[in-house]
């Protein structure tokens, strides 16, 4: 929808219908839950060990100690946040205006975003592509994430400052990021990084 409305020569008499969720909530929730579990159970580390034929068991923390942040609490984002909460993870949600979702600690505005980022182990971005959301995860905000946090972006690629993300992945603090396949393809063809099962390995 974002780019459709910007199409040059789009006839004004053509009806345009925007579907609200249309079943995408459940599909998105499945993808996000997979991504969260991938990092929660240290699959990124085990995959790295597999490449060197080593085995070092990783600590499994209780889900209550793995808070998940969801940026965007619209129809799909709200569904995803609720699904994560039902799976046993503490969920913190963020939106530009105040929202209330049962079982989800909600934040809003710039101050709320800063407060949320400092608390989460996994961060999910489900926001539209607008001027206000472009590079909402820039270098400053990525640096606000706790050491070892993961970023899972099933939303628009423009939400993340690509260069800032690559710099964060090159540091010792961020183990990886999980992104949608089309963006993985984009990055794989531009940067010499190994991408396995949705994670970018350092």
Coordinates of C-alpha atoms in Angstrom, one line a residue:
X1 CA 0.0 0.0 0.0
X2 CA 2.8 2.4 0.9
X3 CA 4.3 2.4 -2.6
X4 CA 1.1 1.7 -4.5
X5 CA -0.3 5.1 -3.7
X6 CA 2.9 6.7 -5.0
X7 CA 2.6 5.0 -8.4
X8 CA 2.8 7.6 -11.2
X9 CA -0.3 7.6 -13.4
X10 CA -2.5 5.6 -10.9
X11 CA -6.1 6.1 -12.1
X12 CA -8.2 7.9 -9.6
X13 CA -11.3 5.7 -10.4
X14 CA -9.6 2.4 -9.5
X15 CA -10.9 1.1 -6.2
X16 CA -8.1 0.4 -3.6
X17 CA -8.9 -1.9 -0.7
X18 CA -6.6 -2.2 2.3
X19 CA -7.1 -5.5 4.2
X20 CA -6.7 -5.4 7.9
X21 CA -4.6 -8.5 8.9
X22 CA -6.2 -10.9 6.4
X23 CA -4.6 -13.8 8.1
X24 CA -1.2 -12.3 8.2
X25 CA -1.2 -11.9 11.9
X26 CA -0.9 -15.6 12.6
X27 CA 1.7 -16.1 9.9
X28 CA 3.8 -13.2 11.2
X29 CA 3.5 -14.5 14.7
X30 CA 4.8 -17.9 13.7
X31 CA 7.8 -16.3 12.0
X32 CA 8.5 -14.0 14.9
X33 CA 8.2 -16.8 17.5
X34 CA 10.7 -18.9 15.4
X35 CA 13.1 -16.0 15.4
X36 CA 12.8 -15.3 19.1
X37 CA 13.3 -19.0 20.0
X38 CA 16.3 -19.2 17.6
X39 CA 18.2 -16.7 19.8
X40 CA 16.5 -17.6 23.1
X41 CA 17.8 -21.2 22.7
X42 CA 21.2 -20.0 21.4
X43 CA 20.7 -21.6 18.0
X44 CA 23.0 -19.0 16.4
X45 CA 25.8 -20.1 18.7
X46 CA 25.2 -23.8 18.1
X47 CA 25.3 -23.2 14.3
X48 CA 28.6 -21.5 14.7
X49 CA 29.9 -24.4 16.7
X50 CA 28.7 -26.8 14.1
X51 CA 30.9 -25.2 11.5
X52 CA 33.9 -25.9 13.6
X53 CA 32.7 -29.4 14.8
X54 CA 32.7 -28.2 18.4
X55 CA 30.1 -28.7 21.2
X56 CA 29.7 -26.3 24.1
X57 CA 26.3 -26.4 25.8
X58 CA 24.7 -23.0 26.3
X59 CA 22.8 -21.9 29.4
X60 CA 19.0 -21.9 29.0
X61 CA 17.4 -19.1 31.0
X62 CA 13.8 -19.0 32.0
X63 CA 11.5 -17.3 29.5
X64 CA 10.6 -14.8 32.2
X65 CA 14.2 -13.5 31.9
X66 CA 13.9 -12.9 28.2
X67 CA 11.8 -9.8 27.6
X68 CA 10.8 -9.2 24.0
X69 CA 10.0 -5.8 22.5
X70 CA 7.6 -5.2 19.7
X71 CA 7.7 -1.9 17.8
X72 CA 4.4 -1.3 16.1
X73 CA 1.1 -2.3 17.8
X74 CA -1.3 -2.2 14.9
X75 CA -3.5 -5.1 13.9
X76 CA -0.6 -7.4 13.1
X77 CA 1.9 -6.0 15.7
X78 CA -0.7 -6.4 18.4
X79 CA -1.4 -10.0 17.4
X80 CA 2.3 -10.8 17.4
X81 CA 2.7 -9.2 20.9
X82 CA -0.2 -11.2 22.3
X83 CA 1.1 -14.4 20.7
X84 CA 4.6 -13.9 22.3
X85 CA 3.0 -13.2 25.7
X86 CA 0.9 -16.4 25.4
X87 CA 4.1 -18.3 24.6
X88 CA 5.5 -17.2 28.0
X89 CA 7.7 -14.3 27.2
X90 CA 7.4 -10.9 28.9
X91 CA 6.4 -8.5 26.2
X92 CA 7.0 -4.8 25.9
X93 CA 5.2 -3.0 23.1
X94 CA 5.8 0.4 21.5
X95 CA 3.7 2.7 19.4
X96 CA 3.7 6.4 18.6
X97 CA 0.4 7.0 20.4
X98 CA -0.8 5.3 23.6
X99 CA -2.1 1.7 23.3
X100 CA -3.4 -0.9 25.7
X101 CA -3.0 -4.6 25.1
X102 CA -3.8 -7.2 27.8
X103 CA -0.6 -8.7 29.2
X104 CA 1.7 -6.4 27.3
X105 CA 3.6 -3.5 28.9
X106 CA 3.0 -0.6 26.4
X107 CA 5.2 2.4 25.8
X108 CA 4.8 5.3 23.4
X109 CA 6.7 8.3 22.0
X110 CA 10.4 8.9 21.8
X111 CA 10.9 8.6 25.6
X112 CA 9.0 5.3 25.7
X113 CA 11.1 3.9 22.9
X114 CA 14.3 4.7 24.7
X115 CA 12.9 3.0 27.9
X116 CA 11.8 -0.1 26.0
X117 CA 15.1 -0.6 24.1
X118 CA 17.2 -0.8 27.2
X119 CA 15.1 -3.7 28.6
X120 CA 14.7 -6.3 25.8
X121 CA 16.6 -9.3 24.8
X122 CA 14.9 -9.6 21.4
X123 CA 13.4 -6.7 19.4
X124 CA 10.7 -7.1 16.8
X125 CA 10.0 -4.4 14.2
X126 CA 6.5 -4.4 12.7
X127 CA 6.1 -0.8 11.4
X128 CA 5.0 0.7 8.1
X129 CA 7.3 2.4 5.7
X130 CA 6.9 6.2 6.4
X131 CA 9.1 9.2 6.7
X132 CA 8.7 9.0 10.5
X133 CA 9.8 5.3 10.6
X134 CA 12.7 5.3 8.2
X135 CA 15.8 4.3 10.0
X136 CA 14.0 4.3 13.3
X137 CA 16.6 1.8 14.4
X138 CA 19.7 3.9 13.8
X139 CA 23.2 3.7 15.4
X140 CA 22.1 5.5 18.5
X141 CA 19.1 3.3 19.1
X142 CA 20.8 0.0 18.3
X143 CA 23.4 1.0 20.9
X144 CA 20.7 1.3 23.5
X145 CA 19.9 -2.4 23.3
X146 CA 21.4 -4.6 26.0
X147 CA 24.6 -6.6 25.3
X148 CA 23.7 -9.8 23.4
X149 CA 20.2 -8.5 22.2
X150 CA 18.9 -9.7 18.9
X151 CA 16.8 -7.8 16.3
X152 CA 14.1 -9.6 14.3
X153 CA 12.7 -7.5 11.4
X154 CA 9.6 -9.0 9.6
X155 CA 8.7 -5.4 8.7
X156 CA 10.1 -3.0 6.1
X157 CA 13.8 -3.0 5.4
X158 CA 13.9 0.8 5.6
X159 CA 13.1 0.6 9.4
X160 CA 16.8 -0.2 10.1
X161 CA 19.8 1.9 9.1
X162 CA 21.7 -0.8 7.2
X163 CA 25.2 0.6 7.8
X164 CA 24.5 1.0 11.6
X165 CA 23.2 -2.6 11.7
X166 CA 26.3 -3.9 10.0
X167 CA 28.5 -2.0 12.4
X168 CA 26.5 -3.4 15.4
X169 CA 26.9 -7.0 14.0
X170 CA 30.6 -6.4 13.7
X171 CA 30.8 -5.5 17.4
X172 CA 31.0 -8.0 20.3
X173 CA 27.7 -6.9 21.7
X174 CA 25.2 -8.0 19.1
X175 CA 25.2 -11.7 18.1
X176 CA 23.0 -11.4 15.1
X177 CA 19.8 -10.4 13.5
X178 CA 16.9 -12.2 11.9
X179 CA 15.3 -10.6 8.9
X180 CA 12.8 -11.4 6.2
X181 CA 14.1 -13.5 3.2
X182 CA 14.0 -10.6 0.7
X183 CA 16.2 -8.4 2.9
X184 CA 18.5 -11.3 3.6
X185 CA 18.9 -11.8 -0.2
X186 CA 19.6 -8.0 -0.5
X187 CA 22.3 -8.1 2.1
X188 CA 23.8 -11.4 1.0
X189 CA 24.5 -10.0 -2.4
X190 CA 26.2 -6.9 -1.1
X191 CA 28.1 -8.1 1.9
X192 CA 30.4 -11.2 2.6
X193 CA 28.4 -12.5 5.5
X194 CA 27.2 -16.1 6.2
X195 CA 23.4 -16.3 6.5
X196 CA 21.9 -19.5 7.9
X197 CA 18.4 -20.1 9.0
X198 CA 17.5 -16.4 9.1
X199 CA 20.5 -15.2 11.2
X200 CA 23.5 -13.2 10.1
X201 CA 26.6 -14.8 11.7
X202 CA 29.5 -12.6 12.7

